[in-house]
Coordinates of C-alpha atoms and ligand atoms in Angstrom, one line a residue:
M1 CA 29.5 37.2 4.9
S2 CA 26.6 35.0 4.2
P3 CA 26.9 31.9 2.0
E4 CA 25.1 33.8 -0.8
E5 CA 27.5 36.8 -0.6
F6 CA 30.4 34.4 -0.5
R7 CA 29.1 32.7 -3.6
R8 CA 28.8 36.0 -5.5
I9 CA 32.1 37.5 -4.4
G10 CA 33.9 34.2 -4.6
K11 CA 33.1 33.9 -8.3
V12 CA 34.5 37.4 -8.8
V13 CA 37.7 36.4 -7.0
V14 CA 38.1 33.3 -9.0
D15 CA 37.6 35.3 -12.2
W16 CA 40.2 37.8 -10.9
I17 CA 42.7 35.0 -10.5
A18 CA 41.9 33.5 -13.9
D19 CA 42.3 37.0 -15.6
Y20 CA 45.5 37.6 -13.7
R21 CA 47.0 34.4 -14.8
A22 CA 45.8 34.8 -18.4
G23 CA 47.2 38.4 -18.6
I24 CA 50.3 37.9 -16.5
E25 CA 52.7 38.7 -19.3
S26 CA 51.5 42.3 -19.3
F27 CA 53.2 42.9 -15.9
P28 CA 56.9 43.6 -15.4
V29 CA 58.3 40.3 -13.9
R30 CA 60.0 41.9 -10.9
S31 CA 58.2 44.5 -8.9
Q32 CA 59.7 47.9 -9.7
V33 CA 58.6 49.8 -6.5
R34 CA 61.0 51.5 -4.1
P35 CA 61.1 50.6 -0.4
G36 CA 58.0 52.0 1.4
E37 CA 56.1 52.8 -1.7
V38 CA 53.3 50.3 -1.1
R39 CA 53.1 51.1 2.6
A40 CA 52.7 54.8 1.9
K41 CA 49.6 54.2 -0.2
L42 CA 47.9 52.2 2.5
P43 CA 45.8 53.8 5.2
E44 CA 47.5 54.2 8.5
H45 CA 44.5 53.1 10.5
P46 CA 42.1 50.1 10.2
P47 CA 38.6 50.9 9.1
E48 CA 36.0 51.4 11.8
R49 CA 33.2 50.1 9.7
G50 CA 33.3 47.1 7.4
E51 CA 33.9 47.7 3.7
D52 CA 32.8 46.0 0.5
F53 CA 35.0 43.3 -0.9
E54 CA 35.0 45.2 -4.2
Q55 CA 37.1 47.9 -2.5
V56 CA 39.6 45.3 -1.4
L57 CA 39.9 44.1 -5.0
R58 CA 40.3 47.6 -6.2
D59 CA 43.2 48.2 -3.8
L60 CA 44.7 44.9 -4.8
D61 CA 44.8 46.1 -8.4
E62 CA 45.9 49.7 -7.8
V63 CA 48.0 49.6 -4.6
L64 CA 49.3 46.0 -4.2
L65 CA 49.9 44.7 -7.7
P66 CA 52.7 47.2 -8.5
G67 CA 54.4 45.8 -5.5
V68 CA 54.1 42.2 -6.5
T69 CA 56.8 40.2 -8.2
H70 CA 55.1 37.8 -10.6
W71 CA 56.5 34.4 -9.7
Q72 CA 54.2 32.6 -12.1
H73 CA 55.3 34.9 -15.1
P74 CA 56.8 32.9 -17.9
G75 CA 59.8 35.3 -17.7
F76 CA 60.5 34.5 -14.0
F77 CA 63.9 32.7 -13.9
A78 CA 65.0 33.9 -10.5
Y79 CA 65.9 31.8 -7.4
F80 CA 64.1 28.5 -7.8
P81 CA 60.6 28.4 -9.2
A82 CA 57.8 28.4 -6.6
N83 CA 55.4 27.2 -9.3
S84 CA 51.7 26.8 -8.8
S85 CA 48.8 25.4 -10.8
G86 CA 45.1 25.6 -11.1
P87 CA 44.4 22.4 -9.2
S88 CA 46.8 23.4 -6.5
V89 CA 45.1 26.8 -6.0
L90 CA 41.7 25.1 -5.9
G91 CA 42.9 22.5 -3.4
D92 CA 44.2 25.2 -1.2
L93 CA 40.9 27.1 -1.5
L94 CA 39.0 24.0 -0.4
S95 CA 41.4 23.6 2.5
S96 CA 40.6 27.2 3.6
G97 CA 36.9 26.6 3.0
L98 CA 37.0 23.6 5.4
G99 CA 39.1 25.6 7.8
V100 CA 40.3 22.4 9.5
Q101 CA 43.0 22.2 12.2
G102 CA 44.7 18.9 11.8
M103 CA 47.0 18.9 14.8
V104 CA 46.0 15.4 15.9
W105 CA 44.1 12.6 14.2
A106 CA 40.9 13.2 16.2
T107 CA 40.7 16.9 15.2
S108 CA 39.9 15.8 11.6
P109 CA 40.7 12.2 10.7
A110 CA 40.7 12.8 6.9
C111 CA 43.3 15.5 7.3
T112 CA 45.8 13.0 8.7
E113 CA 44.8 10.0 6.7
L114 CA 44.9 11.8 3.3
E115 CA 48.3 13.2 4.2
T116 CA 49.6 9.7 4.9
V117 CA 48.2 8.3 1.6
V118 CA 49.5 11.2 -0.5
L119 CA 53.0 11.0 1.0
D120 CA 53.0 7.2 0.4
W121 CA 51.9 7.9 -3.2
L122 CA 54.9 10.3 -3.5
V123 CA 57.2 7.6 -2.3
E124 CA 56.0 5.5 -5.2
L125 CA 56.1 8.4 -7.7
L126 CA 59.6 9.4 -6.8
G127 CA 61.0 5.8 -6.5
L128 CA 61.9 6.4 -2.9
P129 CA 62.6 3.4 -0.6
E130 CA 59.6 1.4 0.7
H131 CA 60.7 2.0 4.3
F132 CA 59.8 5.7 3.9
R133 CA 56.2 4.5 3.7
T134 CA 54.1 5.1 6.8
D135 CA 53.1 1.5 7.2
A136 CA 56.7 0.7 8.0
V137 CA 58.7 2.2 10.8
G138 CA 59.4 5.3 8.8
G139 CA 56.9 7.7 7.4
G140 CA 56.2 11.0 5.6
V141 CA 54.8 14.3 6.7
I142 CA 54.1 17.7 5.1
Q143 CA 56.1 20.5 6.6
D144 CA 55.8 24.2 5.8
S145 CA 59.3 24.4 4.4
A146 CA 62.6 22.5 3.9
S147 CA 63.9 24.7 6.7
S148 CA 61.5 23.2 9.2
A149 CA 62.3 19.7 7.8
V150 CA 66.0 20.0 8.5
L151 CA 65.3 21.4 12.0
V152 CA 63.0 18.4 12.7
A153 CA 65.7 16.0 11.3
C154 CA 68.3 17.7 13.6
L155 CA 66.1 17.3 16.7
A156 CA 65.6 13.6 15.9
A157 CA 69.3 13.1 15.2
L158 CA 70.1 14.7 18.6
Q159 CA 67.7 12.4 20.3
R160 CA 69.2 9.4 18.6
T161 CA 72.7 10.1 20.0
G162 CA 71.5 8.6 23.2
E163 CA 71.7 11.7 25.2
E164 CA 68.3 12.7 26.5
V165 CA 68.5 16.1 24.7
A166 CA 64.8 16.7 24.6
R167 CA 64.5 16.3 28.4
R168 CA 67.8 17.5 29.8
G169 CA 69.1 19.8 27.2
I170 CA 72.4 19.6 25.4
T171 CA 75.2 18.7 27.8
R172 CA 77.9 17.7 25.4
R173 CA 79.3 19.2 22.2
H174 CA 77.3 18.0 19.2
V175 CA 78.5 18.6 15.7
L176 CA 76.7 19.0 12.4
Y177 CA 78.5 18.6 9.0
A178 CA 77.7 20.4 5.8
S179 CA 79.5 21.9 2.8
A180 CA 79.9 25.5 1.9
H181 CA 77.1 25.0 -0.6
T182 CA 74.6 23.5 1.9
H183 CA 71.5 25.7 2.3
S184 CA 71.6 28.2 5.1
S185 CA 68.7 26.5 6.8
L186 CA 71.2 23.9 8.2
E187 CA 73.0 26.7 10.2
R188 CA 69.6 27.9 11.3
A189 CA 68.8 24.4 12.6
A190 CA 72.1 24.4 14.5
R191 CA 71.2 27.7 16.1
L192 CA 67.6 26.7 16.9
S193 CA 68.4 23.3 18.2
G194 CA 71.0 24.5 20.6
V195 CA 73.9 22.8 18.8
G196 CA 75.2 26.2 17.9
A197 CA 76.5 27.6 14.6
D198 CA 80.1 27.3 15.7
N199 CA 79.5 23.5 15.8
V200 CA 78.7 23.3 12.1
R201 CA 81.8 21.9 10.3
V202 CA 82.3 22.9 6.7
V203 CA 83.3 19.9 4.6
D204 CA 85.5 20.5 1.6
T205 CA 84.0 20.3 -1.9
D206 CA 85.4 19.1 -5.2
P207 CA 86.5 22.2 -7.1
D208 CA 84.9 21.0 -10.4
T209 CA 81.7 19.4 -9.2
L210 CA 81.2 21.4 -6.0
A211 CA 80.2 18.1 -4.4
M212 CA 81.0 17.2 -0.8
D213 CA 84.3 15.4 -0.3
P214 CA 83.5 12.2 1.7
R215 CA 87.2 11.7 2.7
H216 CA 87.4 15.1 4.3
L217 CA 84.0 14.4 6.0
D218 CA 85.5 11.2 7.4
E219 CA 88.6 13.1 8.7
L220 CA 86.5 15.8 10.4
I221 CA 84.2 13.2 12.1
S222 CA 87.2 11.2 13.3
A223 CA 88.9 14.3 14.7
D224 CA 85.7 15.3 16.5
V225 CA 85.3 11.9 18.1
E226 CA 88.9 12.1 19.1
A227 CA 88.2 15.5 20.8
G228 CA 85.3 14.1 22.7
A229 CA 82.5 15.7 20.7
V230 CA 79.4 13.9 19.4
P231 CA 79.1 13.9 15.6
T232 CA 75.3 14.2 15.3
M233 CA 74.1 14.8 11.7
V234 CA 75.5 15.2 8.2
C235 CA 73.4 17.2 5.7
A236 CA 74.0 16.1 2.1
T237 CA 72.3 18.0 -0.7
I238 CA 70.9 16.7 -4.0
G239 CA 70.8 19.9 -6.1
T240 CA 72.4 22.8 -4.1
T241 CA 70.6 26.1 -4.1
S242 CA 73.6 27.9 -5.7
T243 CA 74.3 25.6 -8.7
T244 CA 72.4 22.3 -8.2
A245 CA 75.5 20.4 -7.3
I246 CA 75.0 16.9 -6.0
D247 CA 76.8 15.5 -3.0
P248 CA 77.8 11.8 -3.4
V249 CA 75.2 10.3 -1.1
P250 CA 76.4 6.7 -1.4
E251 CA 79.9 7.6 -0.2
V252 CA 78.8 10.2 2.3
G253 CA 76.3 7.7 3.6
E254 CA 79.0 5.1 4.0
V255 CA 80.9 7.5 6.2
C256 CA 77.8 8.2 8.3
R257 CA 77.1 4.5 8.7
R258 CA 80.6 3.8 9.9
H259 CA 80.4 6.5 12.5
G260 CA 76.7 6.1 13.4
V261 CA 75.9 9.6 12.3
W262 CA 72.4 10.7 11.1
L263 CA 72.2 11.4 7.4
H264 CA 69.7 14.1 6.3
V265 CA 69.4 14.4 2.5
D266 CA 68.2 17.8 1.4
A267 CA 66.7 17.6 -2.1
A268 CA 64.4 20.6 -1.7
Y269 CA 64.4 21.7 -5.3
A270 CA 65.7 18.7 -7.3
G271 CA 64.1 15.7 -5.5
V272 CA 60.8 16.0 -7.4
A273 CA 62.7 15.4 -10.7
A274 CA 62.8 11.7 -9.7
V275 CA 59.2 11.5 -10.9
C276 CA 61.0 10.8 -14.2
P277 CA 62.7 7.4 -14.3
E278 CA 65.6 8.7 -16.3
L279 CA 66.4 11.2 -13.5
R280 CA 66.0 8.7 -10.6
W281 CA 69.8 8.2 -10.4
I282 CA 69.8 11.5 -8.4
N283 CA 68.6 9.5 -5.4
D284 CA 71.4 6.9 -5.5
G285 CA 72.3 6.0 -2.0
V286 CA 69.1 7.4 -0.4
A287 CA 67.5 4.0 0.1
E288 CA 70.7 2.6 1.8
H289 CA 71.7 5.6 3.8
A290 CA 69.2 8.4 4.4
D291 CA 67.8 8.7 7.9
S292 CA 65.7 11.6 6.6
Y293 CA 65.0 13.0 3.2
C294 CA 63.2 16.2 2.1
T295 CA 61.9 17.6 -1.2
N296 CA 59.6 20.5 -1.8
P297 CA 56.6 20.0 -4.1
H298 CA 56.2 23.8 -3.6
K299 CA 59.2 24.5 -5.7
W300 CA 59.1 22.6 -8.9
L301 CA 56.0 20.2 -8.7
L302 CA 53.2 22.6 -9.4
T303 CA 52.0 22.9 -5.8
N304 CA 51.8 26.3 -4.3
F305 CA 53.7 27.2 -1.2
D306 CA 53.7 25.8 1.4
C307 CA 54.3 22.1 0.9
S308 CA 57.6 20.4 1.8
A309 CA 57.7 16.6 2.1
L310 CA 59.8 15.1 4.8
W311 CA 60.4 11.3 5.2
L312 CA 62.1 9.4 7.9
A313 CA 63.5 5.9 7.8
D314 CA 62.6 5.5 11.4
R315 CA 60.1 7.9 13.0
A316 CA 60.7 6.9 16.6
P317 CA 63.5 9.3 17.6
M318 CA 61.6 12.3 16.1
I319 CA 58.5 11.4 18.1
E320 CA 60.6 10.9 21.2
A321 CA 62.1 14.4 20.6
L322 CA 58.8 16.2 19.9
S323 CA 55.9 14.5 21.6
V324 CA 54.5 16.3 24.6
L325 CA 50.9 15.4 25.5
P326 CA 49.0 18.0 27.6
E327 CA 45.8 16.9 29.2
Y328 CA 43.6 19.0 26.8
L329 CA 44.8 17.0 23.8
R330 CA 44.3 13.5 25.3
D331 CA 41.8 11.4 23.5
E332 CA 41.0 7.8 23.0
A333 CA 42.4 7.5 19.5
T334 CA 45.8 8.9 20.6
E335 CA 45.9 6.7 23.7
S336 CA 45.2 3.6 21.6
G337 CA 48.3 4.2 19.5
E338 CA 46.3 3.3 16.4
V339 CA 46.6 6.6 14.8
I340 CA 49.2 9.1 13.7
D341 CA 49.3 12.5 15.3
Y342 CA 51.3 14.7 13.0
R343 CA 51.7 17.4 15.7
D344 CA 54.6 15.1 16.9
W345 CA 56.2 15.3 13.5
Q346 CA 56.7 19.1 13.4
V347 CA 57.6 22.2 15.5
P348 CA 54.1 23.9 15.7
L349 CA 51.1 22.2 17.1
G350 CA 48.5 23.4 14.6
R351 CA 48.5 22.4 11.0
R352 CA 46.6 23.1 7.8
F353 CA 45.0 20.6 5.6
R354 CA 47.9 20.9 3.1
A355 CA 47.5 17.4 1.7
L356 CA 44.4 18.6 -0.2
K357 CA 46.4 20.7 -2.6
L358 CA 49.0 18.0 -3.2
W359 CA 46.3 15.4 -3.7
S360 CA 44.5 17.8 -6.2
V361 CA 47.8 18.2 -8.1
V362 CA 48.6 14.5 -8.3
R363 CA 45.1 13.6 -9.4
W364 CA 44.8 16.4 -12.0
F365 CA 48.1 15.8 -13.7
G366 CA 48.7 12.1 -13.0
A367 CA 52.2 10.7 -12.9
E368 CA 52.3 11.3 -16.7
G369 CA 51.5 15.0 -16.4
L370 CA 54.0 15.5 -13.6
R371 CA 56.8 13.8 -15.6
E372 CA 55.9 15.9 -18.6
H373 CA 56.3 19.1 -16.6
I374 CA 59.7 18.1 -15.3
R375 CA 60.8 16.9 -18.8
H376 CA 59.6 20.1 -20.5
T377 CA 61.4 22.4 -18.1
V378 CA 64.6 20.3 -18.1
A379 CA 64.6 20.3 -21.9
L380 CA 64.2 24.1 -22.1
A381 CA 67.1 24.5 -19.7
Q382 CA 69.3 22.1 -21.7
E383 CA 68.5 24.0 -24.9
F384 CA 69.4 27.3 -23.3
A385 CA 72.6 25.8 -21.9
G386 CA 73.5 24.8 -25.5
W387 CA 73.1 28.4 -26.7
V388 CA 75.3 29.6 -23.9
R389 CA 78.0 27.0 -24.6
R390 CA 78.2 27.8 -28.3
D391 CA 78.5 31.6 -27.7
P392 CA 82.1 32.7 -27.3
D393 CA 81.0 35.7 -25.3
F394 CA 79.8 33.5 -22.4
E395 CA 81.0 30.9 -20.1
L396 CA 78.8 28.0 -18.9
L397 CA 79.0 26.2 -15.6
E398 CA 78.8 22.4 -16.1
P399 CA 77.1 20.2 -15.3
H400 CA 73.4 21.3 -15.2
P401 CA 71.2 18.2 -15.0
F402 CA 68.0 20.0 -13.9
S403 CA 66.3 23.2 -15.0
L404 CA 68.9 25.7 -13.6
V405 CA 71.7 27.0 -15.8
C406 CA 74.5 29.1 -14.3
F407 CA 76.6 31.2 -16.7
R408 CA 78.5 34.4 -17.0
P409 CA 79.5 36.9 -19.7
R410 CA 83.2 36.6 -20.5
Y411 CA 85.2 39.8 -19.9
P412 CA 88.7 38.4 -20.7
D413 CA 90.5 41.8 -20.3
L414 CA 89.0 42.7 -16.9
P415 CA 90.2 41.7 -13.5
V416 CA 87.8 39.4 -11.6
E417 CA 86.3 42.2 -9.4
E418 CA 85.5 44.4 -12.4
A419 CA 84.1 41.5 -14.3
N420 CA 81.9 40.6 -11.4
E421 CA 80.6 44.2 -11.2
R422 CA 79.9 44.3 -14.9
T423 CA 77.9 41.0 -14.5
H424 CA 75.9 42.5 -11.7
R425 CA 75.1 45.6 -13.8
V426 CA 73.9 43.3 -16.7
M427 CA 71.7 41.5 -14.2
D428 CA 70.3 44.7 -12.8
A429 CA 69.5 46.1 -16.2
L430 CA 67.7 42.9 -17.2
N431 CA 65.7 42.9 -14.0
D432 CA 64.9 46.6 -14.4
S433 CA 63.6 46.0 -17.9
G434 CA 60.7 44.0 -16.5
D435 CA 60.9 41.4 -19.3
L436 CA 62.7 38.7 -17.2
H437 CA 64.0 38.1 -13.7
L438 CA 67.4 36.5 -13.0
T439 CA 69.4 36.1 -9.8
H440 CA 73.0 35.4 -9.3
T441 CA 75.5 33.3 -7.2
K442 CA 79.2 33.3 -6.6
V443 CA 81.5 30.3 -7.2
D444 CA 85.1 30.5 -6.5
G445 CA 85.0 34.3 -6.3
R446 CA 83.2 34.7 -9.6
T447 CA 79.7 36.0 -10.0
L448 CA 77.4 33.8 -12.1
L449 CA 74.0 34.5 -13.4
R450 CA 71.4 31.9 -12.6
L451 CA 68.5 31.1 -15.0
A452 CA 66.0 28.7 -13.4
I453 CA 63.1 27.5 -15.5
G454 CA 60.0 26.2 -13.8
S455 CA 56.9 28.2 -14.5
P456 CA 54.3 26.0 -16.3
A457 CA 53.7 29.1 -18.4
T458 CA 57.2 29.2 -19.8
E459 CA 57.4 28.2 -23.4
R460 CA 60.4 27.9 -25.7
R461 CA 59.8 31.4 -27.1
H462 CA 60.1 32.9 -23.6
V463 CA 63.5 31.3 -23.1
E464 CA 64.6 32.4 -26.6
Q465 CA 63.5 35.9 -25.9
A466 CA 65.4 35.9 -22.6
W467 CA 68.6 34.7 -24.3
A468 CA 68.2 37.5 -26.9
R469 CA 67.8 40.1 -24.1
I470 CA 70.8 38.7 -22.2
R471 CA 73.0 38.9 -25.3
Q472 CA 71.9 42.5 -26.0
A473 CA 72.6 43.5 -22.4
V474 CA 76.3 42.4 -22.1
Ligands
PLP1 C1 65.1 26.3 -1.3 C2 65.9 25.4 -0.6 C3 65.8 25.2 0.8 C4 64.9 26.0 1.7 O1 63.6 25.8 1.3 P1 62.3 26.3 2.1 O2 61.3 25.3 1.9 O3 62.1 27.7 1.6 O4 62.7 26.4 3.6 C5 66.6 24.3 1.5 N1 67.5 23.5 0.8 C6 67.7 23.7 -0.6 C7 68.7 22.8 -1.3 C8 66.9 24.6 -1.3 O5 67.1 24.8 -2.6

């Protein structure tokens, strides 16, 4: 593809995306295809001769789009948002255009240095502690996902226990602590790091707030020490995936400090809300106690996947755990120790120029625009929660400080199992309708519907319409 061909077709592609976004409401939110339907429409063999890009776009429209769930649709309320924005898409396009591999500083200095600056900006924007800044002993890095972030934190925590885990492997029994509401990526980290899933302790939670019980955590850690195991890392969550519950980081952190255990704070979805000063309380205890902290701009901060920010209070144990320097990567800058090589801050070697899209987002919206986005979506969720609370046919799960609302229809005459089934049927019918997309969770044996607001396209009328559809469906 010559530069001239690229220019012509590229304009068509940008138009395609703009038209798609402008007309997104004409699609059913959740793809309605059956398993195998998309695959059956695709040729079994690759083309022998090159094809026109127009043909690719035609197949995109005809074959692939029916199999796409429209995450940027204003009626998308499922999971958590994976919102995206024009400046982010363009920043990502520029990153692809440059085609840079930023594994070490020398392979593209701007890729490393922009990432450092943007993550330092984010420390300021979110009111995170100064020691997360890269000019201190800590520092921030962009990971592909919060799952990678917790794995990296776990490897650093293992290294800090004093056992030379990275070199000799695990020789003692290490233990990780989480609650039943902690994201499943923590168990993944236990499996991948060699700690083992059986060595993840489940800390009790408060039955009302679903927050981790620090006293139980303390008991579990003491019992493990007694038994000769090594308490290695606690994962506290700010905004759990199921219901956005908040673990008490100050108290959990106090327990960690007393026992010398690494504290990882997972704020994958909710952490970016701290861009608003009135929501900054969510990070109470982070400055004093967090050894590592993660939040995903790729969920709720207008930056398309993948962009997960991880900060460390002290980067040394992570680098000890992950740094391997083969001859072919040796260079003067690395040897001098004057530069950062982000390959030592993550599992893969190679890395994309992800900072470009985050930089584009922060510059386009400014702190003001980012705050406005969070405030707008939180306000819509609070209004929706008010409607649910006032309706005698529904039950609302409190509290709901962010943009996720969990609720369920009341079926007072039905046993729990049947009520759960009915709730599922309501959700399936709504999702089949194509007008909106909800997902569910289970708390204390009861199925709840989750409505998560986060698409920049979602306006009040979409939430109103969703509520009307939900009421009709029960
Ligand atoms: C979504 C989520 C994750 C996983 O995020 P990925 O970036 O997709 O790995 C982890 N923790 C919490 C609390 C989440 O909500």
